[in-house]
Amino acid sequence: MKLLENTQFEALSSALSVETGVCKINSRIESYSCKMAGDCKKLYKQMHDEKLPGSSPNDLQLLGRSGTLQQLGVSPTMIPMMNNINSRSFTEEDFSKSCGTIDIISRKTLFYLISTLNASFQPDYDFSNTLSSEFSREPSLDFVIKSVESYLGTFEAYNRLKTQLWESIDREINLAECEFYSYNPDLTSDPCSEDGCLWFFNYFIYNKKMKRIVFVSCRCNSKSAESSYGEDEEMNEENLEDDNRNPFWTYDFSDKTSVNPLNPMIDLMD
């Protein structure tokens, strides 16, 4: 994946990375070309070993359930009604199609999503072994926007810039032609597992024709957790310094006698 230069995305990422009295918001909006280079080629070969069954780029993998729908309190059976309410009537056929829907993804598209995570968070994190079940497909752009606003809607910076944000993304990737995915990690080996993380979201806006992905990610960290971690580090350093200044025993080579705090106890025992 190749990071595409976009000065407006850089400015928006900076403006939406804000700090309050209790938390820090770290935002990133990045655009990537789905062209393989360097480590991406190694990952592609790893994921698409022709000798193994089910590893073809066109083979399908199961996706996880949408965390966005759960967050917004929407049942999958409601999606056709919400998507079509302004265009045509909701039919029994729509309802039957929505029941028991299983979202799938090609291994090639999964590769693009994982490569985007690697490119964005390298070299601190490696997502190469991430499972398809940790990703979800989102029903539409409207659901993504509502989810983002449910997190950032209380911040003045977002309310001031939200129109500019989505217009900039539209110019970069043509939202009308896109598919929408989210990353819902297992909280064991990614940035969202750090102590003090209050909430996060990770959305991929994928235009297959353009072979391009816009990655929209945000993480909120508690400042109290950061200060507590810093205090623990300082205490450990102080304890180490005390140990260095006050060793348990010392040896004086001049008179060849050791000075040990246990000697008085040994004398009493004698």
XYZ file of C-alpha atoms in Angstrom:
270
model
C 0.000 0.000 0.000
C 1.238 3.459 -0.844
C 0.295 6.481 1.246
C -1.031 9.181 -1.057
C -0.135 12.737 -0.214
C -3.154 14.784 0.782
C -2.467 18.044 2.609
C -6.138 18.544 3.447
C -6.316 15.145 5.131
C -3.203 16.032 7.125
C -4.749 19.320 8.255
C -8.035 17.621 9.212
C -6.226 14.873 11.130
C -4.380 17.523 13.122
C -7.488 19.638 13.738
C -9.514 16.619 14.908
C -6.778 15.467 17.291
C -7.891 17.418 20.332
C -7.306 17.377 24.077
C -9.801 18.003 26.864
C -9.389 18.068 30.602
C -9.883 14.319 30.872
C -8.907 12.767 27.540
C -6.869 12.973 24.353
C -8.361 12.334 20.895
C -5.956 10.997 18.278
C -7.441 11.126 14.755
C -6.094 10.104 11.378
C -7.541 10.411 7.889
C -5.285 8.804 5.278
C -5.543 7.793 1.639
C -3.819 4.686 0.248
C -3.302 3.294 -3.197
C -3.843 -0.481 -3.408
C -0.536 -0.993 -5.190
C 1.756 -3.587 -3.699
C 5.267 -2.693 -2.654
C 7.859 -4.029 -0.225
C 6.332 -5.811 2.760
C 2.926 -5.898 1.029
C 4.272 -8.381 -1.507
C 5.467 -10.674 1.299
C 2.081 -10.514 2.989
C 0.310 -11.191 -0.311
C 2.368 -14.347 -0.867
C 1.727 -15.393 2.728
C -2.045 -15.007 2.369
C -2.308 -16.466 -1.130
C -0.299 -19.653 -1.159
C -1.515 -21.510 -4.250
C -0.517 -24.824 -2.693
C -3.076 -24.399 0.083
C -6.812 -24.865 -0.527
C -8.969 -21.813 0.018
C -6.103 -19.341 -0.336
C -6.888 -17.980 -3.799
C -7.382 -14.163 -3.963
C -10.971 -14.799 -5.055
C -11.785 -17.226 -2.254
C -14.206 -15.875 0.301
C -13.872 -15.389 4.045
C -16.518 -14.754 6.697
C -16.671 -11.299 8.237
C -17.628 -10.483 11.804
C -20.817 -8.763 12.925
C -20.972 -5.023 12.504
C -20.027 -3.210 15.674
C -21.551 -0.066 14.172
C -25.017 -1.623 14.026
C -24.734 -2.786 17.624
C -23.528 0.638 18.700
C -26.434 2.380 16.964
C -28.922 -0.221 18.218
C -29.938 -1.341 14.714
C -30.986 -4.898 13.859
C -29.764 -6.247 10.474
C -33.424 -6.841 9.544
C -34.013 -3.086 9.718
C -31.335 -2.187 7.151
C -33.358 -2.641 3.934
C -36.172 -0.538 5.394
C -33.784 2.266 6.382
C -31.915 2.181 3.069
C -35.027 2.110 0.880
C -37.552 4.136 2.824
C -37.015 7.193 0.624
C -36.824 5.349 -2.689
C -39.518 2.646 -2.671
C -41.761 0.624 -0.403
C -40.333 -2.094 1.831
C -41.449 -5.535 0.620
C -41.503 -9.014 2.103
C -38.762 -9.914 -0.368
C -36.539 -7.234 1.158
C -37.238 -8.622 4.609
C -36.478 -12.220 3.632
C -33.213 -11.205 2.002
C -32.099 -9.373 5.123
C -32.766 -12.226 7.563
C -29.773 -14.380 8.339
C -27.492 -12.331 6.120
C -23.869 -13.469 6.285
C -21.266 -10.951 5.178
C -18.272 -12.260 3.262
C -15.119 -10.776 1.803
C -12.625 -11.927 -0.811
C -9.141 -12.705 0.425
C -7.821 -10.016 -1.916
C -9.965 -7.297 -0.328
C -9.063 -8.633 3.123
C -5.421 -8.294 2.129
C -6.006 -4.621 1.257
C -7.605 -3.921 4.643
C -4.824 -5.629 6.608
C -2.156 -3.914 4.507
C -3.770 -0.551 5.216
C -3.546 -1.176 8.965
C 0.089 -2.203 8.642
C 0.934 0.866 6.565
C -0.833 3.227 8.958
C 0.562 1.883 12.250
C 3.981 0.625 11.182
C 6.487 -0.066 12.646
C 4.853 -0.290 16.077
C 2.211 -2.876 15.207
C 1.884 -5.826 12.861
C -1.602 -6.881 11.753
C -0.509 -9.635 9.360
C -2.254 -12.380 11.346
C -5.521 -10.486 11.800
C -8.590 -12.665 11.182
C -11.380 -11.830 8.747
C -13.835 -12.069 11.677
C -12.256 -8.925 13.141
C -13.534 -6.920 10.163
C -17.134 -6.053 9.325
C -18.913 -4.685 6.298
C -21.036 -1.623 7.006
C -24.436 -1.208 5.291
C -23.918 2.312 3.943
C -22.150 5.640 4.284
C -25.002 6.943 6.438
C -24.292 4.333 9.110
C -20.587 5.235 9.109
C -21.301 8.960 9.445
C -23.805 8.375 12.267
C -21.295 6.225 14.101
C -18.502 8.792 13.764
C -20.825 11.549 14.948
C -21.909 9.491 17.955
C -18.282 9.615 19.111
C -17.148 13.044 17.938
C -20.420 14.965 17.915
C -19.762 16.494 21.347
C -16.475 18.039 20.209
C -16.574 21.541 18.764
C -13.760 20.794 16.305
C -15.743 18.028 14.602
C -18.981 20.002 14.422
C -17.073 22.852 12.833
C -15.248 20.653 10.308
C -17.597 17.736 9.587
C -18.912 19.117 6.292
C -15.385 19.811 5.108
C -14.279 16.354 6.261
C -16.839 14.348 4.295
C -16.571 16.593 1.244
C -12.793 16.101 1.231
C -13.202 12.324 1.478
C -15.757 12.395 -1.347
C -13.366 14.302 -3.612
C -10.606 11.823 -2.827
C -12.498 8.584 -3.387
C -16.026 9.212 -4.787
C -18.191 7.927 -1.942
C -21.058 6.896 -4.219
C -18.909 4.060 -5.642
C -17.487 2.800 -2.362
C -17.788 -0.138 -0.003
C -17.459 0.426 3.737
C -15.656 -1.762 6.244
C -14.687 -1.477 9.894
C -12.016 -3.075 12.038
C -13.169 -4.456 15.399
C -10.030 -5.823 17.067
C -9.660 -8.501 19.708
C -7.847 -5.996 21.955
C -4.717 -8.118 22.332
C -2.206 -6.813 19.788
C -3.234 -3.457 18.405
C -3.273 0.248 19.370
C -6.775 -0.069 20.807
C -5.538 -2.459 23.498
C -3.406 0.177 25.219
C -4.235 1.013 28.835
C -6.576 3.943 29.154
C -8.256 3.597 25.758
C -11.848 4.760 26.309
C -13.189 4.209 22.789
C -12.061 3.914 19.191
C -13.260 3.415 15.639
C -11.539 2.313 12.429
C -13.311 2.664 9.063
C -12.115 1.741 5.584
C -13.734 3.414 2.584
C -12.838 1.260 -0.425
C -13.262 2.207 -4.081
C -12.644 -0.915 -6.117
C -12.517 0.927 -9.469
C -9.969 3.446 -8.251
C -8.061 0.784 -6.263
C -7.924 3.185 -3.357
C -8.785 3.144 0.349
C -9.424 6.069 2.675
C -8.744 5.095 6.279
C -10.604 7.018 8.993
C -9.468 6.166 12.502
C -9.868 7.735 15.916
C -8.817 6.750 19.429
C -9.683 8.392 22.744
C -7.259 7.893 25.640
C -7.816 8.776 29.283
C -5.337 11.334 30.598
C -5.628 9.909 34.111
C -4.429 6.522 32.862
C -1.461 8.168 31.150
C -0.512 10.089 34.323
C -0.896 6.943 36.437
C 1.388 5.055 34.053
C 3.923 7.881 34.251
C 3.853 7.847 38.067
C 4.440 4.086 38.104
C 7.427 4.541 35.804
C 8.857 7.266 38.045
C 8.415 5.083 41.157
C 10.199 2.192 39.477
C 13.079 4.471 38.498
C 13.322 5.886 42.035
C 13.328 2.400 43.551
C 16.080 1.367 41.159
C 18.157 4.409 42.127
C 17.650 3.626 45.849
C 18.786 0.061 45.270
C 21.895 1.323 43.517
C 22.679 3.790 46.314
C 21.923 1.342 49.155
C 23.036 -2.166 48.241
C 22.115 -4.944 50.645
C 25.727 -5.438 51.604
C 29.092 -3.919 50.773
C 32.608 -5.242 50.855
C 35.638 -3.268 51.948
C 38.733 -4.732 50.313
C 41.055 -2.690 52.554
C 40.334 -4.703 55.733
C 38.773 -7.710 53.972
C 35.618 -7.604 56.124
C 32.122 -7.487 54.846
C 29.525 -5.199 56.318
C 26.190 -6.984 56.355
C 22.994 -5.860 58.111
C 22.379 -9.460 59.207
C 25.620 -9.640 61.262
C 24.003 -8.437 64.537
C 21.368 -11.142 64.226
C 24.045 -13.751 63.577
C 25.930 -12.575 66.701
C 22.777 -12.972 68.811
C 22.260 -16.490 67.488
C 25.853 -17.355 68.443
